[in-house]
Amino acid sequence: MSLMMSQPSLVESPFDYERLFADTLQTVNQRLGRYLDKDACDASLEAEGLWEAMRYGTLDGGKRIRSVLAIEACKACGGTLAQILPTVCAIEMIHAQSLIHDDLPCMDNDDLRRGKPSVHKAFGESTAVLAGDALIAMAFGLIARETPLNDKVTPAALLAVITDFSDVTSVRGLVNGQYVDILHEGKPYTPEILEYIHTYKTGALFRFSLRAGATLAGASEAVVERFTLLGQKLGLAFQIVDDLLDIASTSEALGKTAGKDQIQEKATYPACFGAEASRQTVERLSRESLALLDMTDGMPQGYDPAALKALVGFISNRIK
Ligand code: GRG
């Protein structure tokens, strides 16, 4: 089954994404590596194994799509990389934690992640749980401690971002999305339940990434709202493509086990609406996202949405 959309692709292949954002990806990986550097681990705490599991689950692999969204949103709204980078690393830590915990036998039970054994396979279940726990708490500290304050990033703006982060990572975000997802495994569900699961399980971090980028650039409330809506559309499109890839791709190409949604009887768009209608929904969400990015009111002079538009293309057409 071809996953390419009929609409012309802004990014023709995932390699273009890697090339287009090569500098950004390198910067994010370097900073994450610094925050999780072995030297930062106090050897007297005897936690080297835990630290290693945190590094293994966070550093090696991952498309860093949420990072790029946050950085490009911040830049589009007139902010700088320095302002958003600690938050970006916090987002990647939470994302890594959600994957580590999602792979556990008591959750989605997957042995393969990012092309290598899942953290619990490589380090054991208790270490995987604890590595995820440590990453959650560390993420909050990073935003609070490392974000540089200035006239745009005031203590109040930073507090708003941290409070928002707490919401999207807990019961107004990833956790309730995951809970409802598991609750409906092998059970009947409505389109509303399906959208709820995707909105929270995947959409929450997309919305946060774009909103934090805009907020830390000092954007107006209206612009922050617009980027939140963009995150909702892109998060949903990303998850629908994920569902389509689960059917059409291979474990080797994805770096995670393909074909599991059907076996686990997951609530997915292709299962609920069929592959063709799902692809059409992605196309619609993609068009609506591009229209949001064409809106210039409240944006700084010289506003250039090209990078964010390229990301819309990548999200809709990705093959891994
Ligand atoms: C955040 C406190 C807290 C708990 C997490 C386990 C859990 C609760 C939530 C699961 C959320 C989850 C795994 C959603 C799936 C989202 C998704 C499509 C992930 C794959 O994202 P990619 O393709 O991954 O961006 P890479 O490996 O490229 O980073």
CSV table of N, CA, C and O in Angstrom, one decimal, residues 148-234:
chain,number,residue,atom,x,y,z
A,148,PRO,N,17.2,30.4,30.1
A,148,PRO,CA,17.7,31.8,30.4
A,148,PRO,C,16.5,32.8,30.4
A,148,PRO,O,15.6,32.8,29.5
A,149,LEU,N,16.5,33.6,31.4
A,149,LEU,CA,15.4,34.6,31.6
A,149,LEU,C,15.8,35.9,30.8
A,149,LEU,O,17.0,36.2,30.8
A,150,ASN,N,14.8,36.6,30.2
A,150,ASN,CA,15.1,37.9,29.6
A,150,ASN,C,13.8,38.7,29.6
A,150,ASN,O,12.8,38.3,30.3
A,151,ASP,N,13.7,39.7,28.8
A,151,ASP,CA,12.5,40.5,28.9
A,151,ASP,C,11.3,39.8,28.3
A,151,ASP,O,10.2,40.1,28.7
A,152,LYS,N,11.5,38.8,27.5
A,152,LYS,CA,10.4,38.0,26.9
A,152,LYS,C,10.1,36.8,27.8
A,152,LYS,O,9.0,36.5,28.1
A,153,VAL,N,11.2,36.1,28.2
A,153,VAL,CA,11.0,35.0,29.0
A,153,VAL,C,11.1,35.4,30.5
A,153,VAL,O,12.2,35.4,31.1
A,154,THR,N,10.0,35.9,31.0
A,154,THR,CA,9.9,36.4,32.4
A,154,THR,C,9.7,35.2,33.3
A,154,THR,O,9.3,34.1,32.8
A,155,PRO,N,9.9,35.3,34.6
A,155,PRO,CA,9.6,34.2,35.5
A,155,PRO,C,8.1,33.8,35.4
A,155,PRO,O,7.8,32.6,35.4
A,156,ALA,N,7.2,34.7,35.1
A,156,ALA,CA,5.8,34.3,34.9
A,156,ALA,C,5.6,33.4,33.7
A,156,ALA,O,4.9,32.4,33.7
A,157,ALA,N,6.3,33.8,32.6
A,157,ALA,CA,6.2,33.0,31.3
A,157,ALA,C,6.7,31.6,31.6
A,157,ALA,O,6.1,30.6,31.1
A,158,LEU,N,7.8,31.5,32.3
A,158,LEU,CA,8.5,30.2,32.6
A,158,LEU,C,7.6,29.4,33.4
A,158,LEU,O,7.4,28.2,33.2
A,159,LEU,N,7.0,30.0,34.5
A,159,LEU,CA,6.1,29.3,35.3
A,159,LEU,C,4.9,28.7,34.5
A,159,LEU,O,4.4,27.6,34.8
A,160,ALA,N,4.4,29.5,33.6
A,160,ALA,CA,3.3,29.1,32.7
A,160,ALA,C,3.7,27.9,31.9
A,160,ALA,O,2.9,26.9,31.8
A,161,VAL,N,4.9,27.9,31.4
A,161,VAL,CA,5.4,26.7,30.6
A,161,VAL,C,5.5,25.5,31.5
A,161,VAL,O,5.1,24.4,31.1
A,162,ILE,N,6.0,25.6,32.7
A,162,ILE,CA,6.2,24.5,33.6
A,162,ILE,C,4.8,23.9,34.0
A,162,ILE,O,4.6,22.7,34.0
A,163,THR,N,3.9,24.8,34.3
A,163,THR,CA,2.6,24.3,34.7
A,163,THR,C,1.9,23.6,33.5
A,163,THR,O,1.3,22.5,33.7
A,164,ASP,N,2.0,24.1,32.3
A,164,ASP,CA,1.5,23.5,31.1
A,164,ASP,C,2.1,22.1,30.9
A,164,ASP,O,1.4,21.2,30.6
A,165,PHE,N,3.4,22.1,31.1
A,165,PHE,CA,4.2,20.8,31.0
A,165,PHE,C,3.6,19.8,31.9
A,165,PHE,O,3.5,18.6,31.6
A,166,SER,N,3.3,20.2,33.1
A,166,SER,CA,2.7,19.3,34.1
A,166,SER,C,1.4,18.7,33.7
A,166,SER,O,1.1,17.6,33.8
A,167,ASP,N,0.6,19.6,33.1
A,167,ASP,CA,-0.7,19.2,32.6
A,167,ASP,C,-0.6,18.2,31.4
A,167,ASP,O,-1.2,17.1,31.4
A,168,VAL,N,0.3,18.5,30.4
A,168,VAL,CA,0.3,17.6,29.3
A,168,VAL,C,1.0,16.3,29.5
A,168,VAL,O,0.9,15.4,28.8
A,169,THR,N,1.8,16.2,30.6
A,169,THR,CA,2.5,15.0,30.9
A,169,THR,C,1.6,14.1,31.9
A,169,THR,O,2.0,13.0,32.2
A,170,SER,N,0.6,14.7,32.4
A,170,SER,CA,-0.2,13.9,33.4
A,170,SER,C,-1.6,13.6,33.0
A,170,SER,O,-1.8,13.1,31.9
A,171,VAL,N,-2.6,13.9,33.8
A,171,VAL,CA,-3.9,13.4,33.5
A,171,VAL,C,-4.7,14.4,32.6
A,171,VAL,O,-5.9,14.2,32.3
A,172,ARG,N,-4.0,15.4,32.1
A,172,ARG,CA,-4.6,16.2,30.9
A,172,ARG,C,-3.7,16.0,29.7
A,172,ARG,O,-3.5,16.9,28.9
A,173,GLY,N,-3.1,14.8,29.6
A,173,GLY,CA,-2.2,14.6,28.5
A,173,GLY,C,-1.9,13.1,28.3
A,173,GLY,O,-2.7,12.3,28.1
A,174,LEU,N,-0.6,12.8,28.3
A,174,LEU,CA,-0.1,11.5,27.9
A,174,LEU,C,-0.7,10.4,28.8
A,174,LEU,O,-1.0,9.3,28.2
A,175,VAL,N,-0.8,10.6,30.1
A,175,VAL,CA,-1.2,9.5,30.9
A,175,VAL,C,-2.6,9.1,30.7
A,175,VAL,O,-2.9,7.9,30.6
A,176,ASN,N,-3.5,10.1,30.6
A,176,ASN,CA,-4.9,9.7,30.4
A,176,ASN,C,-5.1,9.2,28.9
A,176,ASN,O,-5.9,8.3,28.7
A,177,GLY,N,-4.3,9.7,28.0
A,177,GLY,CA,-4.4,9.1,26.6
A,177,GLY,C,-4.0,7.7,26.6
A,177,GLY,O,-4.7,6.8,26.0
A,178,GLN,N,-2.9,7.4,27.3
A,178,GLN,CA,-2.5,6.0,27.4
A,178,GLN,C,-3.5,5.1,28.2
A,178,GLN,O,-3.8,4.0,27.8
A,179,TYR,N,-4.0,5.7,29.2
A,179,TYR,CA,-5.0,4.9,30.0
A,179,TYR,C,-6.2,4.5,29.2
A,179,TYR,O,-6.6,3.4,29.2
A,180,VAL,N,-6.8,5.5,28.4
A,180,VAL,CA,-8.0,5.2,27.6
A,180,VAL,C,-7.6,4.3,26.5
A,180,VAL,O,-8.4,3.4,26.1
A,181,ASP,N,-6.4,4.4,25.9
A,181,ASP,CA,-6.0,3.5,24.9
A,181,ASP,C,-6.0,2.1,25.4
A,181,ASP,O,-6.6,1.2,24.7
A,182,ILE,N,-5.4,1.8,26.5
A,182,ILE,CA,-5.3,0.5,27.1
A,182,ILE,C,-6.7,0.0,27.4
A,182,ILE,O,-7.0,-1.2,27.2
A,183,LEU,N,-7.5,0.9,28.0
A,183,LEU,CA,-8.9,0.5,28.4
A,183,LEU,C,-9.7,0.0,27.2
A,183,LEU,O,-10.5,-0.9,27.4
A,184,HIS,N,-9.4,0.5,26.0
A,184,HIS,CA,-10.2,0.1,24.9
A,184,HIS,C,-9.6,-1.0,24.0
A,184,HIS,O,-10.2,-1.3,23.0
A,185,GLU,N,-8.5,-1.5,24.4
A,185,GLU,CA,-7.9,-2.6,23.7
A,185,GLU,C,-8.9,-3.8,23.6
A,185,GLU,O,-9.3,-4.3,24.6
A,186,GLY,N,-9.1,-4.2,22.3
A,186,GLY,CA,-10.0,-5.4,22.1
A,186,GLY,C,-11.5,-5.1,22.5
A,186,GLY,O,-12.3,-6.0,22.6
A,187,LYS,N,-11.8,-3.8,22.7
A,187,LYS,CA,-13.2,-3.5,23.0
A,187,LYS,C,-13.8,-2.5,22.0
A,187,LYS,O,-13.0,-1.9,21.3
A,188,PRO,N,-15.1,-2.4,21.9
A,188,PRO,CA,-15.7,-1.5,21.0
A,188,PRO,C,-15.4,-0.1,21.3
A,188,PRO,O,-15.2,0.2,22.5
A,189,TYR,N,-15.2,0.8,20.4
A,189,TYR,CA,-15.0,2.2,20.6
A,189,TYR,C,-15.6,3.1,19.6
A,189,TYR,O,-15.9,2.6,18.5
A,190,THR,N,-15.9,4.3,19.9
A,190,THR,CA,-16.5,5.2,18.9
A,190,THR,C,-15.4,6.1,18.3
A,190,THR,O,-14.3,6.2,18.9
A,191,PRO,N,-15.7,6.8,17.2
A,191,PRO,CA,-14.7,7.8,16.6
A,191,PRO,C,-14.3,8.8,17.6
A,191,PRO,O,-13.2,9.3,17.6
A,192,GLU,N,-15.2,9.2,18.5
A,192,GLU,CA,-14.9,10.2,19.5
A,192,GLU,C,-13.8,9.7,20.5
A,192,GLU,O,-12.9,10.4,20.9
A,193,ILE,N,-14.0,8.4,20.9
A,193,ILE,CA,-13.0,7.8,21.8
A,193,ILE,C,-11.6,7.8,21.1
A,193,ILE,O,-10.6,8.1,21.7
A,194,LEU,N,-11.7,7.4,19.9
A,194,LEU,CA,-10.4,7.3,19.1
A,194,LEU,C,-9.7,8.6,19.0
A,194,LEU,O,-8.5,8.7,19.2
A,195,GLU,N,-10.5,9.7,18.7
A,195,GLU,CA,-9.9,11.0,18.6
A,195,GLU,C,-9.3,11.4,20.0
A,195,GLU,O,-8.3,12.1,20.1
A,196,TYR,N,-10.1,11.1,21.0
A,196,TYR,CA,-9.7,11.4,22.4
A,196,TYR,C,-8.3,10.8,22.7
A,196,TYR,O,-7.4,11.4,23.2
A,197,ILE,N,-8.2,9.5,22.4
A,197,ILE,CA,-6.9,8.8,22.6
A,197,ILE,C,-5.7,9.5,21.9
A,197,ILE,O,-4.7,9.8,22.5
A,198,HIS,N,-5.9,9.8,20.6
A,198,HIS,CA,-4.8,10.4,19.8
A,198,HIS,C,-4.6,11.8,20.3
A,198,HIS,O,-3.4,12.3,20.4
A,199,THR,N,-5.6,12.5,20.7
A,199,THR,CA,-5.5,13.9,21.1
A,199,THR,C,-4.6,14.0,22.4
A,199,THR,O,-3.8,14.9,22.5
A,200,TYR,N,-4.7,13.0,23.3
A,200,TYR,CA,-4.0,13.1,24.5
A,200,TYR,C,-2.7,12.3,24.4
A,200,TYR,O,-1.6,12.8,24.8
A,201,LYS,N,-2.8,11.1,23.9
A,201,LYS,CA,-1.6,10.2,24.0
A,201,LYS,C,-0.4,10.8,23.1
A,201,LYS,O,0.7,10.8,23.5
A,202,THR,N,-0.8,11.3,21.9
A,202,THR,CA,0.2,11.8,21.0
A,202,THR,C,0.1,13.3,20.9
A,202,THR,O,1.1,14.0,20.9
A,203,GLY,N,-1.1,13.8,20.8
A,203,GLY,CA,-1.3,15.2,20.5
A,203,GLY,C,-0.8,16.2,21.6
A,203,GLY,O,-0.3,17.3,21.3
A,204,ALA,N,-0.9,15.7,22.8
A,204,ALA,CA,-0.5,16.6,23.9
A,204,ALA,C,0.9,17.1,23.8
A,204,ALA,O,1.1,18.3,24.0
A,205,LEU,N,1.8,16.3,23.5
A,205,LEU,CA,3.2,16.7,23.4
A,205,LEU,C,3.5,17.6,22.1
A,205,LEU,O,4.3,18.4,22.1
A,206,PHE,N,2.7,17.3,21.1
A,206,PHE,CA,2.8,18.1,19.9
A,206,PHE,C,2.3,19.5,20.2
A,206,PHE,O,3.0,20.5,19.8
A,207,ARG,N,1.2,19.6,20.8
A,207,ARG,CA,0.6,20.9,21.2
A,207,ARG,C,1.6,21.7,22.1
A,207,ARG,O,1.9,22.8,21.9
A,208,PHE,N,2.1,20.9,23.1
A,208,PHE,CA,3.0,21.6,24.1
A,208,PHE,C,4.2,22.1,23.3
A,208,PHE,O,4.7,23.2,23.6
A,209,SER,N,4.8,21.3,22.4
A,209,SER,CA,6.0,21.7,21.8
A,209,SER,C,5.9,23.0,21.0
A,209,SER,O,6.7,24.0,21.2
A,210,LEU,N,4.8,23.1,20.3
A,210,LEU,CA,4.5,24.4,19.5
A,210,LEU,C,4.2,25.5,20.4
A,210,LEU,O,4.6,26.7,20.2
A,211,ARG,N,3.4,25.2,21.4
A,211,ARG,CA,2.9,26.3,22.3
A,211,ARG,C,4.1,26.8,23.2
A,211,ARG,O,4.2,28.0,23.3
A,212,ALA,N,5.0,25.9,23.6
A,212,ALA,CA,6.1,26.4,24.4
A,212,ALA,C,7.0,27.2,23.5
A,212,ALA,O,7.6,28.2,24.0
A,213,GLY,N,7.2,26.8,22.3
A,213,GLY,CA,8.1,27.5,21.4
A,213,GLY,C,7.6,29.0,21.2
A,213,GLY,O,8.3,29.9,21.3
A,214,ALA,N,6.3,29.1,21.0
A,214,ALA,CA,5.7,30.4,20.8
A,214,ALA,C,5.7,31.2,22.2
A,214,ALA,O,6.1,32.4,22.2
A,215,THR,N,5.4,30.6,23.3
A,215,THR,CA,5.4,31.3,24.6
A,215,THR,C,6.7,31.8,24.9
A,215,THR,O,6.9,33.0,25.4
A,216,LEU,N,7.8,31.0,24.8
A,216,LEU,CA,9.1,31.4,25.2
A,216,LEU,C,9.7,32.4,24.2
A,216,LEU,O,10.8,32.9,24.5
A,217,ALA,N,9.0,32.6,23.1
A,217,ALA,CA,9.5,33.7,22.2
A,217,ALA,C,8.7,35.0,22.5
A,217,ALA,O,8.9,36.0,21.8
A,218,GLY,N,7.8,34.9,23.4
A,218,GLY,CA,7.1,36.1,23.8
A,218,GLY,C,5.9,36.4,22.9
A,218,GLY,O,5.4,37.5,22.8
A,219,ALA,N,5.3,35.4,22.2
A,219,ALA,CA,4.2,35.6,21.3
A,219,ALA,C,2.9,36.0,22.1
A,219,ALA,O,2.8,35.6,23.3
A,220,SER,N,2.0,36.6,21.4
A,220,SER,CA,0.7,37.0,22.0
A,220,SER,C,-0.1,35.7,22.3
A,220,SER,O,0.1,34.7,21.7
A,221,GLU,N,-1.1,35.9,23.1
A,221,GLU,CA,-2.0,34.8,23.5
A,221,GLU,C,-2.7,34.2,22.2
A,221,GLU,O,-2.8,33.0,22.1
A,222,ALA,N,-3.1,35.1,21.3
A,222,ALA,CA,-3.7,34.7,20.1
A,222,ALA,C,-2.8,33.8,19.3
A,222,ALA,O,-3.2,32.7,18.7
A,223,VAL,N,-1.6,34.2,19.2
A,223,VAL,CA,-0.6,33.3,18.4
A,223,VAL,C,-0.4,32.0,19.1
A,223,VAL,O,-0.3,30.9,18.5
A,224,VAL,N,-0.2,32.0,20.4
A,224,VAL,CA,0.0,30.8,21.2
A,224,VAL,C,-1.2,29.9,20.9
A,224,VAL,O,-1.0,28.7,20.7
A,225,GLU,N,-2.4,30.4,20.9
A,225,GLU,CA,-3.6,29.6,20.6
A,225,GLU,C,-3.6,29.0,19.2
A,225,GLU,O,-3.9,27.8,19.0
A,226,ARG,N,-3.1,29.8,18.3
A,226,ARG,CA,-3.0,29.3,16.9
A,226,ARG,C,-2.0,28.2,16.8
A,226,ARG,O,-2.2,27.2,16.1
A,227,PHE,N,-0.9,28.3,17.5
A,227,PHE,CA,0.1,27.2,17.5
A,227,PHE,C,-0.4,26.0,18.2
A,227,PHE,O,0.0,24.9,17.9
A,228,THR,N,-1.2,26.2,19.2
A,228,THR,CA,-1.8,25.1,19.9
A,228,THR,C,-2.7,24.3,19.0
A,228,THR,O,-2.7,23.0,18.9
A,229,LEU,N,-3.5,25.0,18.2
A,229,LEU,CA,-4.4,24.4,17.2
A,229,LEU,C,-3.6,23.6,16.1
A,229,LEU,O,-3.9,22.5,15.7
A,230,LEU,N,-2.5,24.3,15.7
A,230,LEU,CA,-1.6,23.6,14.8
A,230,LEU,C,-1.0,22.3,15.4
A,230,LEU,O,-1.0,21.3,14.7
A,231,GLY,N,-0.7,22.3,16.7
A,231,GLY,CA,-0.2,21.1,17.3
A,231,GLY,C,-1.2,20.0,17.4
A,231,GLY,O,-0.9,18.8,17.2
A,232,GLN,N,-2.5,20.4,17.6
A,232,GLN,CA,-3.6,19.5,17.6
A,232,GLN,C,-3.7,18.8,16.3
A,232,GLN,O,-3.8,17.5,16.2
A,233,LYS,N,-3.7,19.6,15.2
A,233,LYS,CA,-3.8,19.0,13.8
A,233,LYS,C,-2.6,18.1,13.5
A,233,LYS,O,-2.7,17.0,12.9
A,234,LEU,N,-1.4,18.6,13.8
A,234,LEU,CA,-0.2,17.8,13.4
A,234,LEU,C,0.0,16.6,14.3
A,234,LEU,O,0.4,15.5,13.8
